[in-house]
Structures are given as structure tokens and as C-alpha cells.
Short mmCIF file of C-alpha atoms in Angstrom, two decimals:
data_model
loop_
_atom_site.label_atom_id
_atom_site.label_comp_id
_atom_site.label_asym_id
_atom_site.label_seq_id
_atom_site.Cartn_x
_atom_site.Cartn_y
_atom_site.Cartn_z
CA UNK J 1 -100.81 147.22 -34.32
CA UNK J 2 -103.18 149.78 -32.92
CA UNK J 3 -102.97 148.75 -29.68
CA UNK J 4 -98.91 148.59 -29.85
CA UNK J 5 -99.13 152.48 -31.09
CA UNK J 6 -101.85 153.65 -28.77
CA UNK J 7 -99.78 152.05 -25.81
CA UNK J 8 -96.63 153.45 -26.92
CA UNK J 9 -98.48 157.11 -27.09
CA UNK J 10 -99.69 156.82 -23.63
CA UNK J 11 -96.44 155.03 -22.15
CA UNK J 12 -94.52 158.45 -23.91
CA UNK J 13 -96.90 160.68 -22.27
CA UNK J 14 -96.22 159.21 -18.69
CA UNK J 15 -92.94 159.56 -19.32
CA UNK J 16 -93.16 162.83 -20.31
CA UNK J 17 -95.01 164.04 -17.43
CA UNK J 18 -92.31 162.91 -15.06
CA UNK J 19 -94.39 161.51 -12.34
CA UNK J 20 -97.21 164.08 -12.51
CA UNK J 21 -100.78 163.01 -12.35
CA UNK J 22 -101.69 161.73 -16.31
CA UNK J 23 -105.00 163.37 -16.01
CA UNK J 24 -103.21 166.91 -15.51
CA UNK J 25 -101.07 166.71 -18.86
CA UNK J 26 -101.26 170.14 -20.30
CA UNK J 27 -100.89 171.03 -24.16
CA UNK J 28 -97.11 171.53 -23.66
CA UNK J 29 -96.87 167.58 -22.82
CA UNK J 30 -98.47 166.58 -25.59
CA UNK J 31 -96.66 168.83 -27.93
CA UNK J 32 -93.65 167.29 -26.41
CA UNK J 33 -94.52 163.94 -27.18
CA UNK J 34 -95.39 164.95 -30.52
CA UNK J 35 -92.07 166.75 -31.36
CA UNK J 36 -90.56 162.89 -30.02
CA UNK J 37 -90.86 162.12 -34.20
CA UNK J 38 -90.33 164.29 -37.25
CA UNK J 39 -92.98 161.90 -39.24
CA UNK J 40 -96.03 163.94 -39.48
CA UNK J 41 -98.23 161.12 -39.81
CA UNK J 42 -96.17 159.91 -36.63
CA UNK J 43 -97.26 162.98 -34.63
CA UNK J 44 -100.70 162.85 -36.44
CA UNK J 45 -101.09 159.16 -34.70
CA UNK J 46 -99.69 160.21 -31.81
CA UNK J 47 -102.26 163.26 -30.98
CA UNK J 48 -105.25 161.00 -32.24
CA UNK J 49 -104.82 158.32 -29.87
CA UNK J 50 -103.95 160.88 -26.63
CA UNK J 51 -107.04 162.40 -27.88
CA UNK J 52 -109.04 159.54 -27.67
CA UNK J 53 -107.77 158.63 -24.16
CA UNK J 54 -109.29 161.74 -22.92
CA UNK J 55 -112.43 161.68 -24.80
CA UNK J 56 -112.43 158.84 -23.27
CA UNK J 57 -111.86 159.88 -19.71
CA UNK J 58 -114.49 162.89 -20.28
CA UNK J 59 -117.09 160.24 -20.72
CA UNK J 60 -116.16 158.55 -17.22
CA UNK J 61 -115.89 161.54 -15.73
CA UNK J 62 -112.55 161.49 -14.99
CA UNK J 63 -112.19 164.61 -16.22
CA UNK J 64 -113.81 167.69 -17.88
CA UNK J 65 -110.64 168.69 -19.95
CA UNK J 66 -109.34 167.30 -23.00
CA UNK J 67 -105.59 169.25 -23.35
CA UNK J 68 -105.42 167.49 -27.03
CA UNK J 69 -108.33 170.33 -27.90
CA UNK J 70 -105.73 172.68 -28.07
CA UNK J 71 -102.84 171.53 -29.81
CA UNK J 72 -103.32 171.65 -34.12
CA UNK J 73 -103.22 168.34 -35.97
CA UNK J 74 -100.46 167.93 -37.98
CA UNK J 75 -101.28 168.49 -41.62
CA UNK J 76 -100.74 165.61 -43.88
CA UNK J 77 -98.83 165.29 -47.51
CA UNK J 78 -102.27 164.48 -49.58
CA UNK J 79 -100.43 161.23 -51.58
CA UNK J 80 -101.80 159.87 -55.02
CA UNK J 81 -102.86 155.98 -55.15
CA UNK J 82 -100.26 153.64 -56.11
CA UNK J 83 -101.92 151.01 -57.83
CA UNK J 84 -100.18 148.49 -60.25
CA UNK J 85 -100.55 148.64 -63.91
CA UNK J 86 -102.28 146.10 -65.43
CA UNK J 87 -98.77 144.61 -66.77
CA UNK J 88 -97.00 145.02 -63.31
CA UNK J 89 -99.73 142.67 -61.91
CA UNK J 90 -99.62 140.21 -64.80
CA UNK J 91 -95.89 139.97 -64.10
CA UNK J 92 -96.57 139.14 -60.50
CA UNK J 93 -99.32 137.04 -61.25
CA UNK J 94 -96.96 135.06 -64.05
CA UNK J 95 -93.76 134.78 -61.71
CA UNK J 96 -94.99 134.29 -58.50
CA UNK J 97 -95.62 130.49 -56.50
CA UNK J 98 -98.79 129.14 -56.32
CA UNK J 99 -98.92 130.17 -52.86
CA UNK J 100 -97.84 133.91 -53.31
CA UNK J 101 -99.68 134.16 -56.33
CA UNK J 102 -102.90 133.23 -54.29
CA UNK J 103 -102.25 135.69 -51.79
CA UNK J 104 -101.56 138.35 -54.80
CA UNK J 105 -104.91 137.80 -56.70
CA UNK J 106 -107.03 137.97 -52.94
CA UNK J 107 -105.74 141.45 -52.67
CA UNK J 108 -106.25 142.62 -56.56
CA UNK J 109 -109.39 141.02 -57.38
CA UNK J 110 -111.12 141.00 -53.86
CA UNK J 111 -109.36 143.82 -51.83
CA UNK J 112 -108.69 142.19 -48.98
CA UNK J 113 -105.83 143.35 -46.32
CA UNK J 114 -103.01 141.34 -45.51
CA UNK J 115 -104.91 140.73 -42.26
CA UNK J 116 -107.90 139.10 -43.82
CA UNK J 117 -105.75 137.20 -46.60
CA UNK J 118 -104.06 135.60 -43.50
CA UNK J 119 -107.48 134.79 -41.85
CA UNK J 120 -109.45 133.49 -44.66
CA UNK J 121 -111.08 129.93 -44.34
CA UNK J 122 -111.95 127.41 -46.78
CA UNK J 123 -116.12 128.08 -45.52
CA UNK J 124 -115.44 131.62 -46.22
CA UNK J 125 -115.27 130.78 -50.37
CA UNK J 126 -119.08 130.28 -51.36
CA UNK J 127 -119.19 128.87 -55.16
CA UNK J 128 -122.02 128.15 -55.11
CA UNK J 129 -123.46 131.96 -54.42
CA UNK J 130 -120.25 133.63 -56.19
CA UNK J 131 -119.24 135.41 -52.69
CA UNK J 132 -116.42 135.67 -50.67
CA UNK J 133 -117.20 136.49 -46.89
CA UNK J 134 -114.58 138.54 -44.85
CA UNK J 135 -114.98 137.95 -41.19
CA UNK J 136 -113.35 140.19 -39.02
CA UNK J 137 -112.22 142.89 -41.08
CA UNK J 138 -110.56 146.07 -39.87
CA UNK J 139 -113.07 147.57 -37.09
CA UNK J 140 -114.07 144.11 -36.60
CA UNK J 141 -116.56 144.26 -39.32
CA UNK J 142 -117.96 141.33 -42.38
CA UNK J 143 -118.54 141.91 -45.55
CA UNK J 144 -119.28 140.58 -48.21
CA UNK J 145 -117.40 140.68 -51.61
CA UNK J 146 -118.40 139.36 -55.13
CA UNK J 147 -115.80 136.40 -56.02
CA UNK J 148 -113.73 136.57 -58.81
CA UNK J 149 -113.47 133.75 -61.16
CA UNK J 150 -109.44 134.43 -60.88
CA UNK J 151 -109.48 133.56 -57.32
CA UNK J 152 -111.79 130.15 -58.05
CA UNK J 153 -108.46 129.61 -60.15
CA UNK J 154 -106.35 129.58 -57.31
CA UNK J 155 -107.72 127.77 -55.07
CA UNK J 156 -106.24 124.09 -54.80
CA UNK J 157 -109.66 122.59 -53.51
CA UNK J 158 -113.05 123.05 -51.20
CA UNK J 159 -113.08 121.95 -47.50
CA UNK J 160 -113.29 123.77 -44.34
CA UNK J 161 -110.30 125.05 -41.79
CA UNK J 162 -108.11 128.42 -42.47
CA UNK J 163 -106.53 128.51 -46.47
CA UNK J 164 -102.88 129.21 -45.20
CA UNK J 165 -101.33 126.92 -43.13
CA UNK J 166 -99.17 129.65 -41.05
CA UNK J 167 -98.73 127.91 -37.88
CA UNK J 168 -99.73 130.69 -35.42
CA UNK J 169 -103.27 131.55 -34.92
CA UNK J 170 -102.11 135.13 -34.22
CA UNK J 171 -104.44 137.39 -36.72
CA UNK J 172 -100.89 139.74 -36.60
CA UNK J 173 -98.72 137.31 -37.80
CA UNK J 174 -100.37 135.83 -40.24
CA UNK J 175 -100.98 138.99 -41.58
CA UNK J 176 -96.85 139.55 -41.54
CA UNK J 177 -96.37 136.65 -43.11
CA UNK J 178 -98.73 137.12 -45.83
CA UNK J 179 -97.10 140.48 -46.43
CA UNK J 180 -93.74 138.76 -46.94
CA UNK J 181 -94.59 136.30 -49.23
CA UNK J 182 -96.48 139.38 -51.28
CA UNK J 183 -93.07 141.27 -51.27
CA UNK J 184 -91.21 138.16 -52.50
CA UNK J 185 -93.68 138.12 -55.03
CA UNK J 186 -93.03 141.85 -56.31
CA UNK J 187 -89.30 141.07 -55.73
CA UNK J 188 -89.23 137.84 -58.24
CA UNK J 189 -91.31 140.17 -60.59
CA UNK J 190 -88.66 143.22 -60.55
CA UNK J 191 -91.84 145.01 -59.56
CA UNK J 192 -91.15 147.91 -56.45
CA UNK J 193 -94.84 148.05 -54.67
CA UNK J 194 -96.07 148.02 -51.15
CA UNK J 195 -98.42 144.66 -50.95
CA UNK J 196 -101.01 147.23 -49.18
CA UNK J 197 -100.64 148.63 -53.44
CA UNK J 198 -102.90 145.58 -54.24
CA UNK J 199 -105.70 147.04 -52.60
CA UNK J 200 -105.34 150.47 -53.94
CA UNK J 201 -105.05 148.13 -57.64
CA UNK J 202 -108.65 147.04 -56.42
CA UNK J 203 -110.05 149.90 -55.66
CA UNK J 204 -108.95 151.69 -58.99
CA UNK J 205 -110.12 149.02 -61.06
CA UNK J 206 -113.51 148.82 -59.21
CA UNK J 207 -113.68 152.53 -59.83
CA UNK J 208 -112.95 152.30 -63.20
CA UNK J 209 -115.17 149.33 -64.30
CA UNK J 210 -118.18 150.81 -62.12
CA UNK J 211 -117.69 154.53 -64.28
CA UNK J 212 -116.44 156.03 -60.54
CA UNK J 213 -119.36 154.75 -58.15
CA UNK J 214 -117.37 155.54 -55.49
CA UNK J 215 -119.77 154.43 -52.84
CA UNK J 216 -120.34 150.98 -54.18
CA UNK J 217 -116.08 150.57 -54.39
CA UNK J 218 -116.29 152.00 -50.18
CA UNK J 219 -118.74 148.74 -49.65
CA UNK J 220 -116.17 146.29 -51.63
CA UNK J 221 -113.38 147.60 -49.60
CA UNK J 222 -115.05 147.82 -46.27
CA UNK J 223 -114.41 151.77 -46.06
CA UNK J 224 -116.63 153.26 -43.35
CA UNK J 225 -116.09 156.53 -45.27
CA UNK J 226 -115.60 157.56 -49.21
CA UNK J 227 -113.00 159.69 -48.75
CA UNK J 228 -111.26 156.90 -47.57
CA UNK J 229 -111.74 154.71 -50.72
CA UNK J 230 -110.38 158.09 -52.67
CA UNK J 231 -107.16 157.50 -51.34
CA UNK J 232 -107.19 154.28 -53.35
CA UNK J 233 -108.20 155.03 -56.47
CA UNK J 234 -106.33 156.21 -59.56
CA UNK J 235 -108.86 157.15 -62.01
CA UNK J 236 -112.00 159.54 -62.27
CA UNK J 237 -114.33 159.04 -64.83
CA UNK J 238 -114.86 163.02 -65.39
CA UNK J 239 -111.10 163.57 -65.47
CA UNK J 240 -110.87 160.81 -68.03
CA UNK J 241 -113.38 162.49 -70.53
CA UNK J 242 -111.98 165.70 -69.95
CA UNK J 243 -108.64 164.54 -71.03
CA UNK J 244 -109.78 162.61 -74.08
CA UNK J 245 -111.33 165.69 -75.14
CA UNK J 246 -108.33 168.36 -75.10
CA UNK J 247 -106.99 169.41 -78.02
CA UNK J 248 -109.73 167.84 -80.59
CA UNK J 249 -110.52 169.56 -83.55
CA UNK J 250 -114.34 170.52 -83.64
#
């Protein structure tokens, strides 16, 4: 999906510049390509990934100038995590098919993308150690997450060889598919969520259990940052004991 947007950002740019040289775009080109959507997070993705073509450029020497330096970033809407409630995911969990209700329970008790769901093998469940091991994850990175007894549950035996039989060995599509059978899941339930909500239902409940140890719920989720993982979590600790304590009588 990346490289779809990053190519469709550079393919708007040539376009743009009308036959001129690409490495003598100016900050009125890529403004131009930026006003192409109304989205700011549209325009946000589109100046990142010019930006990184020229940073990229600099480092060959291709250039000395990097004309994204002098255009603003779009500023974003600063949204609240949407997690499930706890009854919201029971009502998944309790309408859904075996097979979407294993896909639902990989992204609220382990976190993982639809991406990962999709490429999970059989080798990747360890019993034995009480791990799950996601290979490949977004930035091409493993980790390692603790494995929930809910999950054990699920799964219809041991072996080796990928869980889902999807038919395409195309980490994109399986991840598509996965995210279908998610949304029939939330449809069946009367239940309006994203399936990328499971993993903000993770990370809240991770914060929540672990008192708001934000950096150990940015190692579960495979966050290279912890303001990332904030995005995903509903709950603070400090908020919550502030709250309780409003209005008591002393």
C-alpha cells in the first residue's frame, strides 16, 4: 500500500511538472500536487513521501535541494482511540464464525494487523513457551507477543503451513481478505467499527491492565515510537483517579 501511494505521489508530481526535469520541482509543484486532494492526511502523505524522494536524492547527490523544505505540513485533526467496549467485542466474539471469530480475537488479544493475521503460520503459535511470534510486521520487523489463552481457544489444531487458507500468497491480499471477514463479523454483530479498532481495543486494554506502561504496550504492538501507541489507547491511569476523585466529600 505504501508503495501504491508513494508511486502515485511521484507519478502526480511528473505530471505536474509538465515535462520539466523532476529534480527541478519547485515548492509551487508540490503545493500543486498537494491541493490535488482536500484530505489533509491525503496531502500530509503526499508531502511525506515527495519529501523522502529528495532526501533521498540529496544522499546520492543528485541534488543539494529538497523543495519539500519549504512547503508546511498539513496539520492533522488529533482523533481519540476507538476501541470496542468490552460488550461490543463479546458480541462479535459470540456471533461471529469460527473463522472470523479467530481472526477477531488475533487482533484484540494479540494486536496484530490485518497484515500479520493474514500471514500467521501454524510454527508461529509456541504452546509450549506461551508466545506468539509475528514475522514480518509493519517495517519488516518480529516480535514477539505473550499468547493469550483465548487465542489457544481458537485454534482448530497444531501443525505447520500458514493458519488461513486464502489462496494467494500475496501478504496484501490476505490482509484484504482478513479485513473483510472482520467487517462481516462487526456487521452480524450490529457493531459499526473499523477492524484496524481491534488493535486500538488491544492497546487500551494493555494500557489499562499494565496501570498505563505505555512503553511496554509500544513493544506488544510493535510501535517504533510511544506516541504512536497513544493514538491507540483509551484510558490513562492518572485521568482515571482524577475522575474517581471529583466531587467526593472529604
Amino acid at each position: 500500500a505504501t508503495v501504491r501511494r508513494r508511486r502515485w505521489a511521484l507519478a502526480s508530481l511528473v505530471e505536474q511538472l509538465g515535462g520539466r526535469p523532476i529534480l527541478e520541482t519547485t515548492r509551487d509543484d508540490i503545493e500543486a500536487v498537494m491541493a490535488l486532494h482536500r484530505d489533509a492526511q491525503t496531502r500530509y502523505c503526499a508531502r511525506s513521501d515527495l519529501r523522502q524522494f529528495f532526501k533521498w536524492a540529496i544522499g546520492r547527490d543528485l541534488t543539494d535541494a529538497n523543495p519539500t523544505d519549504r512547503v508546511d505540513s498539513p496539520r492533522l485533526p488529533k482523533r481519540a482511540a476507538t476501541p470496542l467496549t468490552r460488550d461490543e467485542l463479546a458480541r462479535v466474539i459470540a456471533n461471529a464464525t469460527p473463522y472470523q471469530r479467530l481472526c477477531v480475537v488475533l487482533g484484540a488479544y494479540a494486536g496484530l494487523r490485518v497484515s500479520e493475521i493474514g500471514a500467521l503460520r501454524y510454527e508461529d503459535i509456541r504452546r509450549d513457551e506461551g508466545i506468539l511470534v509475528v514475522r514480518g510486521g509493519k517495517g519488516n520487523k518480529d516480535r514477539v507477543v505473550p499468547l493469550a489463552a483465548r487465542i489457544v481457544d481458537e485454534l482448530d489444531r497444531d501443525g505447520t503451513g500458514p493458519i488461513f487458507d486464502l489462496r494467494t500468497s500475496n501478504r496484501t491480499h490476505r490482509g484484504q481478505s482478513i479485513a473483510a471477514a472482520i467487517r462481516r463479523a462487526f456487521e452480524r454483530a450490529g457493531v459499526d467499527a473499523r477492524p484496524h479498532d481491534l488493535r486500538h481495543t488491544f492497546g487500551t486494554e494493555a494500557a489499562r491492565v499494565s496501570n498505563g506502561n505505555v512503553v511496554l504496550v509500544a513493544q506488544l504492538m510493535g510501535h517504533a515510537s510511544v506516541q504512536t501507541t497513544q493514538r491507540y489507547i483509551g484510558w490513562t491511569p492518572a485521568g482515571a483517579e482524577v475522575v474517581q476523585q471529583m466531587h467526593v466529600a472529604r
